[in-house]
C-alpha positions as a Python dict, from the first residue, in 0.01 Angstrom:
ca = {
    (1, 'V'): (0, 0, 0),
    (2, 'I'): (279, -39, -156),
    (3, 'D'): (456, -419, -88),
    (4, 'I'): (806, -331, -150),
    (5, 'N'): (965, -644, -185),
    (6, 'N'): (770, -777, -464),
    (7, 'M'): (699, -359, -573),
    (8, 'C'): (306, -362, -658),
    (9, 'L'): (46, -220, -474),
    (10, 'S'): (-107, -477, -187),
    (11, 'P'): (-364, -496, 49),
    (12, 'L'): (-206, -449, 378),
    (13, 'P'): (-178, -814, 571),
    (14, 'P'): (-290, -834, 959),
    (15, 'R'): (-113, -694, 1248),
    (16, 'M'): (174, -559, 989),
    (17, 'R'): (316, -228, 1017),
    (18, 'Y'): (350, -17, 748),
    (19, 'I'): (497, 377, 657),
    (20, 'A'): (342, 674, 563),
    (21, 'L'): (484, 974, 330),
    (22, 'S'): (330, 1332, 363),
    (23, 'Y'): (488, 1496, 88),
    (24, 'T'): (319, 1814, -126),
    (25, 'W'): (235, 1776, -514),
    (26, 'G'): (294, 2095, -620),
    (27, 'R'): (280, 2175, -1041),
    (28, 'S'): (491, 1873, -1130),
    (29, 'R'): (318, 1593, -1278),
    (30, 'V'): (234, 1317, -1062),
    (31, 'F'): (211, 973, -1162),
    (32, 'T'): (-160, 840, -951),
    (33, 'T'): (-345, 525, -930),
    (34, 'T'): (-670, 535, -1201),
    (35, 'E'): (-904, 279, -1306),
    (36, 'N'): (-772, 215, -1641),
    (37, 'N'): (-398, 135, -1437),
    (38, 'I'): (-512, -10, -1140),
    (39, 'K'): (-455, -424, -1259),
    (40, 'G'): (-182, -349, -1383),
    (41, 'L'): (-37, -230, -1064),
    (42, 'L'): (-149, -499, -864),
    (43, 'K'): (68, -731, -1054),
    (44, 'H'): (399, -847, -911),
    (45, 'G'): (644, -559, -1060),
    (46, 'G'): (394, -347, -1138),
    (47, 'I'): (538, -35, -960),
    (48, 'S'): (962, -122, -1099),
    (49, 'N'): (731, -96, -1468),
    (50, 'I'): (641, 226, -1348),
    (51, 'F'): (914, 369, -1128),
    (52, 'D'): (1092, 587, -1307),
    (53, 'M'): (743, 760, -1409),
    (54, 'L'): (733, 862, -1029),
    (55, 'P'): (847, 1233, -895),
    (56, 'R'): (1161, 1200, -702),
    (57, 'T'): (967, 1226, -360),
    (58, 'I'): (815, 899, -409),
    (59, 'R'): (1103, 733, -548),
    (60, 'D'): (1311, 832, -257),
    (61, 'S'): (1091, 755, 5),
    (62, 'I'): (1045, 360, -174),
    (63, 'E'): (1430, 378, -143),
    (64, 'L'): (1426, 491, 183),
    (65, 'V'): (1141, 216, 347),
    (66, 'R'): (1406, -50, 171),
    (67, 'N'): (1698, 82, 333),
    (68, 'L'): (1514, 48, 707),
    (69, 'G'): (1448, -290, 635),
    (70, 'E'): (1063, -196, 628),
    (71, 'R'): (803, -341, 369),
    (72, 'Y'): (526, -160, 315),
    (73, 'L'): (458, 227, 196),
    (74, 'W'): (151, 407, 183),
    (75, 'V'): (127, 697, -77),
    (76, 'D'): (-232, 909, -117),
    (77, 'S'): (-136, 919, -511),
    (78, 'L'): (-118, 556, -529),
    (79, 'C'): (-269, 428, -291),
    (80, 'I'): (-609, 584, -310),
    (81, 'I'): (-809, 551, -718),
    (82, 'Q'): (-769, 877, -769),
    (83, 'D'): (-1084, 906, -1045),
    (84, 'N'): (-1307, 727, -873),
    (85, 'E'): (-1517, 918, -618),
    (86, 'R'): (-1570, 682, -409),
    (87, 'S'): (-1287, 549, -289),
    (88, 'W'): (-1125, 933, -262),
    (89, 'A'): (-1428, 992, -33),
    (90, 'L'): (-1372, 730, 166),
    (91, 'N'): (-1018, 706, 217),
    (92, 'S'): (-1012, 1111, 226),
    (93, 'S'): (-1275, 1078, 572),
    (94, 'V'): (-1018, 841, 728),
    (95, 'M'): (-674, 1038, 713),
    (96, 'D'): (-684, 1006, 1079),
    (97, 'L'): (-641, 603, 1012),
    (98, 'A'): (-417, 598, 757),
    (99, 'Y'): (-167, 860, 953),
    (100, 'G'): (-188, 763, 1257),
    (101, 'N'): (-171, 373, 1275),
    (102, 'A'): (128, 408, 1064),
    (103, 'Y'): (469, 322, 1248),
    (104, 'F'): (571, 663, 1145),
    (105, 'T'): (540, 899, 856),
    (106, 'I'): (804, 1049, 660),
    (107, 'C'): (769, 1448, 627),
    (108, 'A'): (873, 1565, 301),
    (109, 'A'): (932, 1919, 323),
    (110, 'D'): (1258, 1988, 75),
    (111, 'G'): (1160, 2210, -190),
    (112, 'H'): (818, 2320, -337),
    (113, 'D'): (698, 2013, -514),
    (114, 'S'): (743, 1650, -525),
    (115, 'S'): (1031, 1635, -786),
    (116, 'A'): (1251, 1741, -447),
    (117, 'G'): (1341, 1469, -333),
    (118, 'L'): (1482, 1341, 31),
    (119, 'R'): (1753, 1600, -14),
    (120, 'A'): (1921, 1466, 378),
    (121, 'L'): (1995, 1157, 202),
    (122, 'Y'): (2188, 1213, -97),
    (123, 'A'): (2321, 1549, -11),
    (124, 'K'): (2551, 1652, 303),
    (125, 'R'): (2555, 1962, 475),
    (126, 'Q'): (2873, 2105, 597),
    (127, 'Q'): (2815, 2226, 993),
    (128, 'L'): (2942, 2508, 1124),
    (129, 'V'): (3148, 2449, 1364),
    (130, 'A'): (3397, 2629, 1608),
    (131, 'Q'): (3665, 2558, 1832),
    (132, 'Y'): (3600, 2701, 2169),
    (133, 'S'): (3839, 2545, 2321),
    (134, 'P'): (4129, 2303, 2286),
    (135, 'E'): (3849, 2037, 2467),
    (136, 'I'): (3545, 2223, 2322),
    (137, 'R'): (3400, 2268, 2002),
    (138, 'L'): (3089, 2442, 1949),
    (139, 'I'): (2792, 2424, 1659),
    (140, 'S'): (2541, 2616, 1554),
    (141, 'T'): (2207, 2504, 1503),
    (142, 'Q'): (1841, 2561, 1485),
    (143, 'P'): (1529, 2416, 1599),
    (144, 'A'): (1346, 2196, 1327),
    (145, 'E'): (1057, 2454, 1325),
    (146, 'R'): (1302, 2747, 1190),
    (147, 'Y'): (1328, 2512, 888),
    (148, 'V'): (996, 2357, 893),
    (149, 'S'): (780, 2717, 927),
    (150, 'Q'): (982, 2848, 585),
    (151, 'S'): (884, 2526, 383),
    (152, 'T'): (611, 2501, 82),
    (153, 'W'): (484, 2174, 265),
    (154, 'N'): (413, 2365, 610),
    (155, 'T'): (210, 2608, 402),
    (156, 'R'): (-48, 2290, 275),
    (157, 'A'): (-421, 2254, 441),
    (158, 'W'): (-365, 1858, 362),
    (159, 'T'): (-55, 1818, 493),
    (160, 'F'): (-188, 1964, 889),
    (161, 'Q'): (-335, 1682, 966),
    (162, 'E'): (-55, 1453, 843),
    (163, 'R'): (193, 1549, 1083),
    (164, 'L'): (-53, 1604, 1352),
    (165, 'L'): (-222, 1276, 1340),
    (166, 'S'): (107, 1075, 1304),
    (167, 'Q'): (255, 872, 1598),
    (168, 'R'): (603, 935, 1492),
    (169, 'T'): (693, 1162, 1192),
    (170, 'L'): (1089, 1144, 1012),
    (171, 'I'): (1090, 1530, 844),
    (172, 'F'): (1310, 1586, 519),
    (173, 'V'): (1375, 1953, 486),
    (174, 'D'): (1621, 2178, 381),
    (175, 'G'): (1844, 1931, 344),
    (176, 'R'): (1852, 1798, 699),
    (177, 'V'): (1641, 1550, 877),
    (178, 'F'): (1461, 1524, 1212),
    (179, 'F'): (1271, 1255, 1429),
    (180, 'Q'): (985, 1397, 1627),
    (181, 'C'): (695, 1173, 1826),
    (182, 'R'): (447, 1325, 2057),
    (183, 'S'): (696, 1282, 2381),
    (184, 'T'): (1057, 1355, 2242),
    (185, 'A'): (1280, 1475, 1955),
    (186, 'R'): (1606, 1419, 1761),
    (187, 'S'): (1818, 1629, 1502),
    (188, 'V'): (2156, 1464, 1310),
    (189, 'D'): (2325, 1784, 1428),
    (190, 'I'): (2308, 1673, 1738),
    (191, 'I'): (2388, 1391, 1959),
    (192, 'T'): (2153, 1368, 2283),
    (193, 'E'): (2372, 1191, 2612),
    (194, 'D'): (2080, 1076, 2755),
    (195, 'D'): (1877, 800, 2529),
    (196, 'S'): (1545, 879, 2715),
    (197, 'A'): (1250, 1023, 2575),
    (198, 'G'): (1223, 1387, 2728),
    (199, 'W'): (1217, 1802, 2581),
    (200, 'S'): (1404, 1909, 2361),
    (201, 'I'): (1476, 2217, 2168),
    (202, 'D'): (1347, 2066, 1853),
    (203, 'F'): (1008, 2109, 1998),
    (204, 'I'): (991, 2446, 2012),
    (205, 'G'): (706, 2562, 1801),
    (206, 'S'): (602, 2197, 1718),
    (207, 'P'): (266, 2108, 1721),
    (208, 'M'): (352, 1721, 1768),
    (209, 'Q'): (227, 1801, 2150),
    (210, 'M'): (-70, 1929, 2115),
    (211, 'L'): (-287, 1627, 2147),
    (212, 'Q'): (-138, 1548, 2487),
    (213, 'N'): (-387, 1788, 2648),
    (214, 'L'): (-685, 1686, 2422),
    (215, 'S'): (-826, 1423, 2727),
    (216, 'E'): (-857, 1773, 2925),
    (217, 'S'): (-895, 2067, 2690),
    (218, 'P'): (-1089, 1896, 2395),
    (219, 'L'): (-1256, 2226, 2298),
    (220, 'L'): (-903, 2445, 2329),
    (221, 'I'): (-736, 2228, 2137),
    (222, 'Y'): (-999, 2199, 1912),
    (223, 'K'): (-1027, 2579, 1880),
    (224, 'K'): (-635, 2615, 1839),
    (225, 'L'): (-630, 2348, 1543),
    (226, 'L'): (-908, 2507, 1368),
    (227, 'E'): (-707, 2837, 1373),
    (228, 'M'): (-418, 2701, 1237),
    (229, 'Y'): (-591, 2522, 1004),
    (230, 'L'): (-710, 2786, 850),
    (231, 'L'): (-382, 2968, 789),
    (232, 'R'): (-312, 2673, 546),
    (233, 'D'): (-329, 2670, 143),
    (234, 'L'): (-593, 2445, -32),
    (235, 'T'): (-589, 2455, -425),
    (236, 'F'): (-954, 2330, -434),
    (237, 'Q'): (-1202, 2480, -223),
    (238, 'K'): (-1399, 2150, -222),
    (239, 'D'): (-1150, 2020, -10),
    (240, 'I'): (-1202, 2265, 346),
    (241, 'L'): (-1370, 1978, 496),
    (242, 'A'): (-1212, 1706, 384),
    (243, 'A'): (-870, 1801, 462),
    (244, 'F'): (-938, 1788, 815),
    (245, 'Y'): (-1201, 1521, 860),
    (246, 'G'): (-918, 1315, 976),
    (247, 'I'): (-842, 1641, 1324),
    (248, 'G'): (-1224, 1611, 1348),
    (249, 'N'): (-1277, 1270, 1404),
    (250, 'F'): (-964, 1233, 1631),
    (251, 'V'): (-1086, 1494, 1842),
    (252, 'C'): (-1442, 1382, 1855),
    (253, 'Q'): (-1320, 1101, 2016),
    (254, 'T'): (-1244, 1250, 2336),
    (255, 'L'): (-1548, 1486, 2259),
    (256, 'G'): (-1858, 1258, 2118),
    (257, 'G'): (-2036, 1252, 1839),
    (258, 'D'): (-1847, 1363, 1509),
    (259, 'L'): (-1864, 1718, 1258),
    (260, 'I'): (-2157, 1864, 1117),
    (261, 'H'): (-1981, 2061, 865),
    (262, 'G'): (-1694, 2127, 1053),
    (263, 'L'): (-1914, 2134, 1353),
    (264, 'P'): (-1834, 1833, 1672),
    (265, 'S'): (-2256, 1825, 1726),
    (266, 'S'): (-2207, 1724, 2113),
    (267, 'H'): (-2164, 2158, 2170),
    (268, 'F'): (-2338, 2286, 1845),
    (269, 'D'): (-2446, 2533, 2048),
    (270, 'W'): (-2090, 2637, 2191),
    (271, 'A'): (-1952, 2616, 1834),
    (272, 'L'): (-2202, 2852, 1628),
    (273, 'L'): (-1983, 3086, 1796),
    (274, 'W'): (-1731, 3157, 1548),
    (275, 'E'): (-1665, 3515, 1415),
    (276, 'A'): (-1450, 3609, 1092),
    (277, 'R'): (-1157, 3816, 1209),
    (278, 'D'): (-1235, 4049, 908),
    (279, 'C'): (-1386, 4109, 624),
    (280, 'A'): (-1489, 3712, 453),
    (281, 'K'): (-1627, 3651, 141),
    (282, 'R'): (-1839, 3315, 84),
    (283, 'R'): (-1679, 3028, 7),
    (284, 'V'): (-1764, 2884, -364),
    (285, 'C'): (-1645, 2570, -549),
    (286, 'E'): (-1811, 2382, -845),
    (287, 'G'): (-2107, 2189, -746),
    (288, 'G'): (-2434, 2235, -597),
    (289, 'V'): (-2727, 2514, -699),
    (290, 'G'): (-2550, 2825, -783),
    (291, 'G'): (-2196, 2695, -725),
    (292, 'V'): (-2207, 2703, -321),
    (293, 'V'): (-2218, 2372, -152),
    (294, 'F'): (-2107, 2503, 203),
    (295, 'P'): (-2349, 2673, 477),
    (296, 'S'): (-2373, 2985, 596),
    (297, 'W'): (-2328, 2917, 936),
    (298, 'S'): (-2026, 2715, 968),
    (299, 'W'): (-1697, 2863, 938),
    (300, 'C'): (-1612, 2587, 665),
    (301, 'G'): (-1874, 2819, 426),
    (302, 'W'): (-1608, 3129, 457),
    (303, 'M'): (-1292, 3227, 310),
    (304, 'G'): (-1105, 3527, 455),
    (305, 'D'): (-843, 3674, 676),
    (306, 'M'): (-894, 3445, 958),
    (307, 'I'): (-1161, 3313, 1201),
    (308, 'E'): (-1207, 3305, 1605),
    (309, 'Y'): (-1382, 3262, 1844),
    (310, 'K'): (-1361, 3548, 2055),
    (311, 'P'): (-1333, 3551, 2441),
    (312, 'Q'): (-1612, 3827, 2516),
    (313, 'M'): (-1823, 3589, 2357),
    (314, 'L'): (-1788, 3316, 2511),
    (315, 'S'): (-1759, 3498, 2851),
    (316, 'G'): (-1990, 3316, 3127),
    (317, 'C'): (-2057, 3011, 2907),
    (318, 'E'): (-1712, 2821, 2901),
    (319, 'E'): (-1579, 2836, 3252),
    (320, 'N'): (-1861, 2550, 3306),
    (321, 'L'): (-1921, 2420, 2931),
    (322, 'D'): (-2188, 2119, 3008),
    (323, 'D'): (-2395, 2297, 3230),
    (324, 'W'): (-2395, 2622, 2986),
    (325, 'L'): (-2503, 2365, 2715),
    (326, 'L'): (-2797, 2178, 2966),
    (327, 'N'): (-2899, 2459, 3157),
    (328, 'H'): (-2905, 2777, 2986),
    (329, 'T'): (-2954, 2682, 2562),
    (330, 'W'): (-3318, 2614, 2513),
    (331, 'I'): (-3288, 2507, 2131),
    (332, 'T'): (-3315, 2150, 2030),
    (333, 'W'): (-3093, 2104, 1705),
    (334, 'Y'): (-3225, 1938, 1387),
    (335, 'I'): (-3027, 1920, 1041),
    (336, 'R'): (-3186, 1726, 736),
    (337, 'D'): (-2959, 1438, 631),
    (338, 'F'): (-2869, 1376, 249),
    (339, 'N'): (-3170, 1207, 195),
    (340, 'G'): (-3384, 1509, 303),
    (341, 'N'): (-3462, 1321, 657),
    (342, 'L'): (-3415, 1553, 970),
    (343, 'R'): (-3245, 1409, 1223),
    (344, 'L'): (-3076, 1518, 1567),
    (345, 'V'): (-2759, 1683, 1549),
    (346, 'W'): (-2667, 1562, 1902),
    (347, 'N'): (-2827, 1256, 2100),
    (348, 'G'): (-2652, 1308, 2426),
    (349, 'R'): (-2465, 1004, 2318),
    (350, 'N'): (-2122, 935, 2150),
    (351, 'G'): (-2302, 876, 1797),
    (352, 'S'): (-2465, 1194, 1624),
    (353, 'T'): (-2593, 1224, 1235),
    (354, 'S'): (-2352, 1059, 977),
    (355, 'L'): (-2355, 1368, 836),
    (356, 'K'): (-1991, 1601, 750),
}
């Protein structure tokens, strides 16, 4: 994490809280931590030495955290060694921990990239107010999702799980700022008379409450999250699974097992029943034999308009899925791990293969 007091990178002390940042890199140049510069960034004042090289969004976030009286900030470009494959792979596979354990997440949805900054900190927006009567004034406002849905930040695959997995979010968008958690929402435009948590107009269209139903309907939530995720954009096709790991880890805490190339191992028969909604083509990226590194039997192996689990395909099995898996399927699934050894896809316990 970034130690705001000492302006350097530092391990997070035990039981100390931190803030996370969700933003888009975009096409602007972003200073990153590398194996060559990490020693300097770990020294007292190391971040101060390169502060002017940081994009405005990160600089504004550091100042915001300082002004809020907090000390630690987690930013992917600085807290992950970007040219170390092991560091990147380890951190990208546990985004549910990075964002889920944060005290809150700053969602920087202003502008198109990391040069936009947090505009609400320094640009006041005029409210649209009308005097209805001598005692009553009306304000014209819109739900948070109207602004969020039009942002570039909301189109990116990585930011989908970053927002969804956060316990609390402070969303900067269109020069405004909104607070959302899984139980309530607030806007700077409206003073809430009741301080207790509860429904808000700013919840309309927000995905923040989806995970509240996870324990009752984990597969339904998995389907909805997957369909929403696949509408997002990726700069590098190799990241198709990495940008979904955090959500997968979170869902599998309820389902048991883990994800096998994006499919839940605990319900593997059911998970294979996805279909492409339209014409799809193979997802190809650098690496692997012939450039193809994802299997054809998983949604991650294909690019297209969208994939879905059609009701007519699942008819008869979702009414009592456990009974269907136990009594109406007869296949024992195995998969080869990275060492070429055969392993059970699902062993009936909370653990499964370590293959993602």
